[in-house]
Tab-separated table of C-alpha atoms and ligand atoms in Angstrom:
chain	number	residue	atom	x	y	z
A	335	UNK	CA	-3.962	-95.385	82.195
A	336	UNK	CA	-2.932	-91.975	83.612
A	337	UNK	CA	-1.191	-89.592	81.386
A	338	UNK	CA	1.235	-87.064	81.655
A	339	UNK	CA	1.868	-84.255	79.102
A	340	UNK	CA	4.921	-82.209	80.570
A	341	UNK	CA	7.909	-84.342	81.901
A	342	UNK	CA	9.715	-81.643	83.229
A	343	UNK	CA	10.096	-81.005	87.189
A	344	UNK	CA	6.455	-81.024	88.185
A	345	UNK	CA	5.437	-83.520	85.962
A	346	UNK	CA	8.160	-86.032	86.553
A	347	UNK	CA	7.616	-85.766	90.131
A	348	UNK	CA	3.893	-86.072	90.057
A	349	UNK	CA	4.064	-89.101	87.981
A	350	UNK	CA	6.357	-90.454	90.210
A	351	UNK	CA	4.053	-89.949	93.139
A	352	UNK	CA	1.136	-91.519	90.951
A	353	UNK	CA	3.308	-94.667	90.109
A	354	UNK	CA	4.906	-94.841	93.272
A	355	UNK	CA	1.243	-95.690	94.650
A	356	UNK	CA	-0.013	-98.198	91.644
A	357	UNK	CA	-2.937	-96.200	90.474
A	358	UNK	CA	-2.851	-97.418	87.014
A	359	UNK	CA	-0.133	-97.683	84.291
A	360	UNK	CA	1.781	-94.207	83.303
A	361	UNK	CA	2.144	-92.717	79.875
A	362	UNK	CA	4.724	-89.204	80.000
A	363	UNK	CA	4.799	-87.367	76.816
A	364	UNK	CA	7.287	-84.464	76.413
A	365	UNK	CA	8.242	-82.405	73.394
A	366	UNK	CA	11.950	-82.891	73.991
A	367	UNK	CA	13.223	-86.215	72.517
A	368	UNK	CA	14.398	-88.669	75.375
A	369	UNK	CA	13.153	-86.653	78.549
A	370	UNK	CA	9.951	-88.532	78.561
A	371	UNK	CA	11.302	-91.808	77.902
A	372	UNK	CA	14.329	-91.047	80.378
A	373	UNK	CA	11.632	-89.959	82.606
A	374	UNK	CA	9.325	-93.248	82.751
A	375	UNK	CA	12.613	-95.967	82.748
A	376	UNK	CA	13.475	-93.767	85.831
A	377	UNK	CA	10.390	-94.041	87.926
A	378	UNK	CA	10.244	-97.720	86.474
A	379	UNK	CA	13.224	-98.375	87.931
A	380	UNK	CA	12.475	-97.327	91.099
A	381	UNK	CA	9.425	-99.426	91.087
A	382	UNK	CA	11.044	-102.364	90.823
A	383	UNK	CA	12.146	-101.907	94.101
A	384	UNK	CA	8.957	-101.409	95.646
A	385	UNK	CA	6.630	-103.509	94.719
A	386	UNK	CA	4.509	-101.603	92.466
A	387	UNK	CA	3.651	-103.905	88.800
A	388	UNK	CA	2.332	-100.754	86.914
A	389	UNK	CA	4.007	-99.748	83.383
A	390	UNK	CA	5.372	-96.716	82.883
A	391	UNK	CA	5.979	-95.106	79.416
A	392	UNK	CA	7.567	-92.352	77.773
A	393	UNK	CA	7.604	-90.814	74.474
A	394	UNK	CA	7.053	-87.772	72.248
A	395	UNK	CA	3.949	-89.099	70.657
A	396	UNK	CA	0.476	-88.012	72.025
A	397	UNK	CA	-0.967	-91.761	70.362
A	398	UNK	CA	0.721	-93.043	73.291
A	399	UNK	CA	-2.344	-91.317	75.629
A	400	UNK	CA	-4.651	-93.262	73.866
A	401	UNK	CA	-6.971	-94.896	76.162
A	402	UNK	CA	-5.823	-92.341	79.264
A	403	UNK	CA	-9.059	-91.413	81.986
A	404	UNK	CA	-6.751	-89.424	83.324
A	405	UNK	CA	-4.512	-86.746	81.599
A	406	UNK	CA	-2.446	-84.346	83.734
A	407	UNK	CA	-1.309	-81.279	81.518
A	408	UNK	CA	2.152	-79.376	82.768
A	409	UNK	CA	3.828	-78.930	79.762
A	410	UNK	CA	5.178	-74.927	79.275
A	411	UNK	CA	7.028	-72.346	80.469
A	412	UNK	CA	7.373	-72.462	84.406
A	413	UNK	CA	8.062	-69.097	86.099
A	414	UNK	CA	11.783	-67.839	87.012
A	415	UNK	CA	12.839	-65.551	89.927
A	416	UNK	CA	10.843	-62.312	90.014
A	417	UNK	CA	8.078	-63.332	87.454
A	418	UNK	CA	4.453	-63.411	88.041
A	419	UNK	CA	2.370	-66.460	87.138
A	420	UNK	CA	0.420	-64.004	84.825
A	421	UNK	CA	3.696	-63.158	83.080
A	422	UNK	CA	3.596	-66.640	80.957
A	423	UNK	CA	0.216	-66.112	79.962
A	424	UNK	CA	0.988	-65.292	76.118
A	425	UNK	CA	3.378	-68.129	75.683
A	426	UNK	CA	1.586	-70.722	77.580
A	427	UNK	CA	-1.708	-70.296	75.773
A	428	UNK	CA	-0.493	-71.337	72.666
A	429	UNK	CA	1.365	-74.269	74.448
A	430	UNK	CA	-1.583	-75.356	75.925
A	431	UNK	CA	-4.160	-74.740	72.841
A	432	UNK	CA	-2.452	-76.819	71.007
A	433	UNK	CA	-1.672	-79.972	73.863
A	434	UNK	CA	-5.366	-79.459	74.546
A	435	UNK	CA	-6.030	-80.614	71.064
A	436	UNK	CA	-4.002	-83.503	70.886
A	437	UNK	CA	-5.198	-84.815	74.197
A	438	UNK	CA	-8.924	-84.381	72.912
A	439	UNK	CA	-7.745	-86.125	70.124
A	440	UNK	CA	-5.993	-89.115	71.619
A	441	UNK	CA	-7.792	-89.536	74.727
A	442	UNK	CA	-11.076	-87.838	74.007
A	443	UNK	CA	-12.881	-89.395	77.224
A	444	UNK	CA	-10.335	-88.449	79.650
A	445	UNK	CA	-10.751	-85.997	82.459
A	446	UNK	CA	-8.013	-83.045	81.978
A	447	UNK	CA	-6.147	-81.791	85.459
A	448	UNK	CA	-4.630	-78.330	84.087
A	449	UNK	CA	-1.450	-77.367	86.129
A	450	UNK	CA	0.165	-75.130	83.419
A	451	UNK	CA	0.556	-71.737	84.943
A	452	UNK	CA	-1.647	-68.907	85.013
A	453	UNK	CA	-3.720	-71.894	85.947
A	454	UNK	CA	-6.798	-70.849	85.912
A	455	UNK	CA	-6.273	-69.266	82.705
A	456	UNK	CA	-5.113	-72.470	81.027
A	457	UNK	CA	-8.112	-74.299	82.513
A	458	UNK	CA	-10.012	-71.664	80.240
A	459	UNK	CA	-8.135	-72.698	77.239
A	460	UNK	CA	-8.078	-76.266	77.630
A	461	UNK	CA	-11.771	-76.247	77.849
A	462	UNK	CA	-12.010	-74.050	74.648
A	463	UNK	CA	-9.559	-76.458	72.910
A	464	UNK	CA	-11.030	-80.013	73.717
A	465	UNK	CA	-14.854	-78.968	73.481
A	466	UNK	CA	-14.825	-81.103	76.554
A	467	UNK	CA	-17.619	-80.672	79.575
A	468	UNK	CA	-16.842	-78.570	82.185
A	469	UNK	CA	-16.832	-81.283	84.465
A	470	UNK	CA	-13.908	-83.542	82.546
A	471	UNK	CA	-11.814	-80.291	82.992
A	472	UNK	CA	-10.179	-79.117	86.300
A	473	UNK	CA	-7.207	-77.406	87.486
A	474	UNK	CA	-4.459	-77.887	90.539
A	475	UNK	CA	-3.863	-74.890	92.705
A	476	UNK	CA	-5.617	-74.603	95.841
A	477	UNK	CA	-4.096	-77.663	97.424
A	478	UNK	CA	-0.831	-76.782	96.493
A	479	UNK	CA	-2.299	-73.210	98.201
A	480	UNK	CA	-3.598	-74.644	101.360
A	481	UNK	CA	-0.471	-77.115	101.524
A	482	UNK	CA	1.520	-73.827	101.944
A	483	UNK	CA	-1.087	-72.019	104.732
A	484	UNK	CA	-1.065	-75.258	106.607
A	485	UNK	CA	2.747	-74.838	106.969
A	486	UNK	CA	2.846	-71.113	107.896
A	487	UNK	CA	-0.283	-71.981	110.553
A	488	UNK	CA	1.922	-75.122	111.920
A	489	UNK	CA	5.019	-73.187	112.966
A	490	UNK	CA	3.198	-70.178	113.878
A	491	UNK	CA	0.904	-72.308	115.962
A	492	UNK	CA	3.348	-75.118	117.026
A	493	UNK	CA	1.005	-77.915	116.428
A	494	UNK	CA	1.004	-80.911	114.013
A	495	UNK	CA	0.083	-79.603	110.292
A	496	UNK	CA	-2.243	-82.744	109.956
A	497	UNK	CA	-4.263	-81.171	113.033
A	498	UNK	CA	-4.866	-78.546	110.767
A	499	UNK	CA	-8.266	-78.624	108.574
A	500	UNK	CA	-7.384	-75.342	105.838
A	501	UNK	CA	-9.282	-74.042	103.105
A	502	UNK	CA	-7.892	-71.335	100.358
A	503	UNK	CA	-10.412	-70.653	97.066
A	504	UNK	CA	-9.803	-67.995	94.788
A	505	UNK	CA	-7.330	-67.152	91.985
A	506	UNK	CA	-4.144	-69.412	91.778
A	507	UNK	CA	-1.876	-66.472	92.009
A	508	UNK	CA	-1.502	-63.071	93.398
A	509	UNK	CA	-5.049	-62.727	94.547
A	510	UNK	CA	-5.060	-66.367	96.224
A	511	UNK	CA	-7.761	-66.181	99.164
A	512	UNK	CA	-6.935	-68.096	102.278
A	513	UNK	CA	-9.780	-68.197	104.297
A	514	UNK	CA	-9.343	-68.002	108.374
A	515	UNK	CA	-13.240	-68.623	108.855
A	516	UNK	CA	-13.461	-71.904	107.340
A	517	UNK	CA	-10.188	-72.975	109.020
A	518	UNK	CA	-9.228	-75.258	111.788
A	519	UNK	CA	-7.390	-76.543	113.931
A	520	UNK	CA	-8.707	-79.793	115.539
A	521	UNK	CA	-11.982	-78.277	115.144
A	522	UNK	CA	-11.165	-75.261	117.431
A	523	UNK	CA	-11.475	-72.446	115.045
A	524	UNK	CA	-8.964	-70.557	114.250
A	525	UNK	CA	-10.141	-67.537	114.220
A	526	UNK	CA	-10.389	-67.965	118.486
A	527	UNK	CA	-6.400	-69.076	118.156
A	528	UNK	CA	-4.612	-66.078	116.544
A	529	UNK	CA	-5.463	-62.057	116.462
A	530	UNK	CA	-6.524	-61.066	113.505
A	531	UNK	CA	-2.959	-58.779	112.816
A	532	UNK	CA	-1.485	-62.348	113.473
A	533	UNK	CA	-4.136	-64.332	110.537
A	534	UNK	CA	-3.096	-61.714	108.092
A	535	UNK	CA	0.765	-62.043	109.224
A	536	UNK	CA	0.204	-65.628	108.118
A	537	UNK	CA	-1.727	-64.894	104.666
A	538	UNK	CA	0.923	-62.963	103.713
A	539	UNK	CA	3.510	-65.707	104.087
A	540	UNK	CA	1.450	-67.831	102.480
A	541	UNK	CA	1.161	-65.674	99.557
A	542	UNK	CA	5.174	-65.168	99.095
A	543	UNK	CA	6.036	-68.722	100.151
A	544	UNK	CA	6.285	-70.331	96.686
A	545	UNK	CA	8.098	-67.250	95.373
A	546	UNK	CA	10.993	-68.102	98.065
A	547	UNK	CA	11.077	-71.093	96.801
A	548	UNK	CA	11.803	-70.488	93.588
A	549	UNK	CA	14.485	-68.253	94.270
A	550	UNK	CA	16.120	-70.381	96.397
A	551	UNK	CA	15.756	-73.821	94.187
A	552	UNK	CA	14.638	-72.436	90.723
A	553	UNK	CA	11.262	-74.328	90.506
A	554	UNK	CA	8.671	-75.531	92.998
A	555	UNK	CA	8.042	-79.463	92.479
A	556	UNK	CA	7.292	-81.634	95.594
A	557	UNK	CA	4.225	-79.898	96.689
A	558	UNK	CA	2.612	-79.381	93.785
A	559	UNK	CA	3.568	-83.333	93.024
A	560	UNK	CA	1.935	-84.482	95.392
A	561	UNK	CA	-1.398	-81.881	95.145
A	562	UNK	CA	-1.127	-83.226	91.548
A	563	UNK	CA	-1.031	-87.005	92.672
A	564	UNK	CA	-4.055	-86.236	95.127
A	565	UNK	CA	-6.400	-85.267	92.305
A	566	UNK	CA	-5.177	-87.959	89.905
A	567	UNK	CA	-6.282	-90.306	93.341
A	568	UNK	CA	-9.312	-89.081	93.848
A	569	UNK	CA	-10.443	-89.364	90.160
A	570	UNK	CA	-8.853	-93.015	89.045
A	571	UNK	CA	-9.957	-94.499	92.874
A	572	UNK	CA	-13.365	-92.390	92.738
A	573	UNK	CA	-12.787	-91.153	96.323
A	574	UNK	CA	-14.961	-88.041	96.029
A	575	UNK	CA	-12.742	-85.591	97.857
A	576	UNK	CA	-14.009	-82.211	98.559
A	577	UNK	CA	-11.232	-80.124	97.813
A	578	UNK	CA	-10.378	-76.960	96.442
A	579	UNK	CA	-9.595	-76.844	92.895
A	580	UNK	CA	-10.386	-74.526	89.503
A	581	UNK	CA	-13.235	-75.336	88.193
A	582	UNK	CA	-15.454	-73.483	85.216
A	583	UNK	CA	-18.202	-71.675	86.631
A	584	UNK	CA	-21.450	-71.253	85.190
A	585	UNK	CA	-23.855	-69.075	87.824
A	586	UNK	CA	-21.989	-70.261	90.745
A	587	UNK	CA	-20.290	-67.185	93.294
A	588	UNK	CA	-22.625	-65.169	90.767
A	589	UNK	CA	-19.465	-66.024	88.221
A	590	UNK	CA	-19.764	-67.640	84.532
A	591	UNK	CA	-17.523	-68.134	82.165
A	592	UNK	CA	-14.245	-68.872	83.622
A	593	UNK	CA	-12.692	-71.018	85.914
A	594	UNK	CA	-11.200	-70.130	89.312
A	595	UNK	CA	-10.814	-72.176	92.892
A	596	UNK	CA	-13.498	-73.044	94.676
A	597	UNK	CA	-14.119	-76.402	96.891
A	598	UNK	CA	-15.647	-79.388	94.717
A	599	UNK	CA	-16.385	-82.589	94.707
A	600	UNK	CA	-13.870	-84.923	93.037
A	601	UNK	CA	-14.769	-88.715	91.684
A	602	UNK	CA	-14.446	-90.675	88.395
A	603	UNK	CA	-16.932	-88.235	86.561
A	604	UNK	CA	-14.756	-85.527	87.273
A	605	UNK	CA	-15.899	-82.242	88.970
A	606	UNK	CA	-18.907	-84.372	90.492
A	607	UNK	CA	-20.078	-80.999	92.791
A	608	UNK	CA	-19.238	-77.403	93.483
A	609	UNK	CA	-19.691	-76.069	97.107
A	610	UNK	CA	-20.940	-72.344	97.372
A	611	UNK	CA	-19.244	-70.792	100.600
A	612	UNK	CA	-21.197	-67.885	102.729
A	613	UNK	CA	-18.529	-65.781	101.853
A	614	UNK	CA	-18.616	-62.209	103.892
A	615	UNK	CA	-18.063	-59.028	102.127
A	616	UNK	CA	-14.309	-58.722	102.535
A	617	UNK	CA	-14.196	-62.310	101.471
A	618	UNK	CA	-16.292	-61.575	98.633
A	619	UNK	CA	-14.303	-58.696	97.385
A	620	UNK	CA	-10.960	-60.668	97.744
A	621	UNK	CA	-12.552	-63.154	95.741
A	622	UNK	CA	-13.934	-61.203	92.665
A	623	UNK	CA	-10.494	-59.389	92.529
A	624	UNK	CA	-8.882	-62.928	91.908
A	625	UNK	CA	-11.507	-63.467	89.420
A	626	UNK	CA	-11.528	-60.184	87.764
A	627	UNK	CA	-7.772	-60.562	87.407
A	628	UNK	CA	-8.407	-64.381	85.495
A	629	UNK	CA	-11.278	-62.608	83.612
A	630	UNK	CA	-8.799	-59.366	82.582
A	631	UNK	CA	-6.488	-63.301	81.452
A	632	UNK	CA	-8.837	-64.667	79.574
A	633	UNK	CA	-9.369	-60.807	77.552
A	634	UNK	CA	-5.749	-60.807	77.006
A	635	UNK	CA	-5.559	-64.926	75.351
A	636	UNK	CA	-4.350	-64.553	71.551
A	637	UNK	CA	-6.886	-65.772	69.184
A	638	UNK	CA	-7.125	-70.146	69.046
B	160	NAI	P1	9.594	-77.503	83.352
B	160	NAI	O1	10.214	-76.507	82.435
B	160	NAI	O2	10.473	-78.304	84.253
B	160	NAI	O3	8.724	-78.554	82.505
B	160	NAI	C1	7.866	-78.168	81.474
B	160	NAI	C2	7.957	-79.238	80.408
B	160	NAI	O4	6.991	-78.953	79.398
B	160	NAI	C3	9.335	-79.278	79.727
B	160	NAI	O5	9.921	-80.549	79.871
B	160	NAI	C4	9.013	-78.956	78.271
B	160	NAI	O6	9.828	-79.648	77.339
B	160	NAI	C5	7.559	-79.406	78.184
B	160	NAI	N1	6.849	-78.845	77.037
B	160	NAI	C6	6.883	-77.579	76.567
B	160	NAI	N2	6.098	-77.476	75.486
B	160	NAI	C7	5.546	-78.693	75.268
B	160	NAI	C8	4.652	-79.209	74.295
B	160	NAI	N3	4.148	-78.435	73.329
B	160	NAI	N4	4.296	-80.503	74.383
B	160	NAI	C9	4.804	-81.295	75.357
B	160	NAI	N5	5.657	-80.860	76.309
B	160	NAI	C10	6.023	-79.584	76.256
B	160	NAI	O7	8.503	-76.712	84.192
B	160	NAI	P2	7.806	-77.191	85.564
B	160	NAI	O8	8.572	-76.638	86.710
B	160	NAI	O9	7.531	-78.642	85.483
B	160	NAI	O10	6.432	-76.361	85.497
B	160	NAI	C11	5.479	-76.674	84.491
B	160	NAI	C12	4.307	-75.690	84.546
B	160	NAI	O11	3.561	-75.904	85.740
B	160	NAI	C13	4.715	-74.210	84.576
B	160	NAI	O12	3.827	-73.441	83.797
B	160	NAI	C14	4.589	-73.859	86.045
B	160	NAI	O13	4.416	-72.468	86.252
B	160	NAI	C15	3.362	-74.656	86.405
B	160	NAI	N6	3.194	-74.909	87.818
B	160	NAI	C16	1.912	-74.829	88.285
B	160	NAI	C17	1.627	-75.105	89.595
B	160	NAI	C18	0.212	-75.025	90.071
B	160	NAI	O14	-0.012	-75.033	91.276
B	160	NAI	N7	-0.788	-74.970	89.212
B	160	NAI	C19	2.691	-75.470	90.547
B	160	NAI	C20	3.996	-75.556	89.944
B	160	NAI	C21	4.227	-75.291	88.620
């Protein structure tokens, strides 16, 4: 079973995505009385019309998660127009201290995905609050990030976004670090394909892109479905993806103690493998900013 805490827009619609594809049955919890049930008889209803046999459930008890490998944690505050990610920190941490708890509690072998914004924050806290291993505890950003880049590169470029092979590591927010060396397009590097006033044109669009859309539809919610629904895949199906997600380092990027994006392994045990880049040294100081910005987070976290 896959579970859900947060039935809001993100995790509605990355439920949705993980039903729509029968990974495994679905249990939504949500604070609110009804959204979680309303949630799950919605997506079951659409099932019925595609084929898919897997149950979906809703409810405001975290018993319902028992037995979950998977549990995808959204629940919180979600950013409005003009707010940083970092701006929900206080608010979110007790949120998530206490889901973090209950999902130890209920499902105490799962592996946790932590989408709850600042992310990589939260991934710090849910780690703190389960006890759990830093491999059963990872967090959704950089997809979502690279998602984004892909889109800027394919209308600046004109190609097919599926031509393009993108990588972006770093903090999941302000100081997000798309990398131009370690992208492609087709295998032709893209570095050869644009100037470099036109790679940081790009960056920069990257980096604004989800705040347009939340002034323009209030939340973000497809994309980061879907990045959401990848993970959840590559854990229940054990496909051992390499992609870039937060994970908790301990000595890796010369980094311990917090979590932050960085490209990793991801199969049934979790965060199977983290991949240490040859970052340069502007790459390397874009990089520690993010993470001295998460550690500056992690400072500022009321007491558990
Ligand atoms: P939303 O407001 O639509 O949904 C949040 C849900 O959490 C609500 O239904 C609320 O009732 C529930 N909730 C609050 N406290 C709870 C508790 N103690 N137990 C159970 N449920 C609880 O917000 P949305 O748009 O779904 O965003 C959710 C979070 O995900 C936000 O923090 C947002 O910033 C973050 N986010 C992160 C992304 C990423 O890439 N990591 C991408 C998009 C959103």
């Amino acid at each position: 079973m896959i579970g859900f805490v947060g039935a809001g827009r993100v995790g509605a619609q990355a439920a949705l995505e993980v039903a729509s594809v029968g990974v495994d049955d679905i249990a939504l919890v949500d604070i609110i009385p009804g959204l979680a049930e309303g949630e799950a008889l919605d997506i079951s209803h659409k099932l019925s019309e595609t084929g898919v046999d897997v149950a979906v459930s809703g409810s405001s008890d975290y018993s319902t998660l028992k037995g979950a490998r998977v549990v995808v944690i959204t629940a919180g505050l979600a950013r409005k127009p003009g707010m940083t990610r970092m701006d929900l920190l206080g608010k979110n941490a007790g949120i998530i201290g206490s889901v973090a708890k209950e999902v130890a509690k209920n499902a105490p072998d799962s592996i946790i995905i932590t989408v709850t914004n600042p992310m990589d924050v939260m991934n710090t806290v849910v780690l703190r609050a389960t006890g759990f291993p830093k491999n059963r505890v990872v967090g959704m950003g950089g997809i979502l990030d690279l998602s984004r880049f892909k889109h800027v590169l394919s209308a600046k470029l004109g190609v097919s976004r599926s031509s393009i092979m993108a990588l972006v590591i770093g903090e999941h927010g302000e100081n997000m670090l798309p990398l131009p060396r370690f992208t492609s397009v087709g295998g032709v590097p893209l570095t050869s394909l644009l100037s470099a006033a036109e790679i940081e044109a790009t960056i920069a669009s990257t980096r604004q892109v989800a705040i347009d859309v939340i002034a323009k539809k209030g939340a973000t919610s497809e994309a980061p479905g879907n990045a959401i629904a990848r993970m959840v895949k590559s854990i229940a199906w054990d496909k051992k993806e390499v992609l870039p997600a937060s994970a908790h380092l301990d000595g890796e990027y010369g980094l311990s103690g917090l979590s932050i994006g960085v490209p990793l392994m991801l199969g049934a045990g979790g965060v199977e493998k983290i991949y240490e880049l040859n970052l340069n040294e502007t790459e390397k100081a874009a990089f520690a900013k993010g993470a001295q910005t998460i550690k500056e987070g992690i400072t500022a976290l009321p007491p558990a």
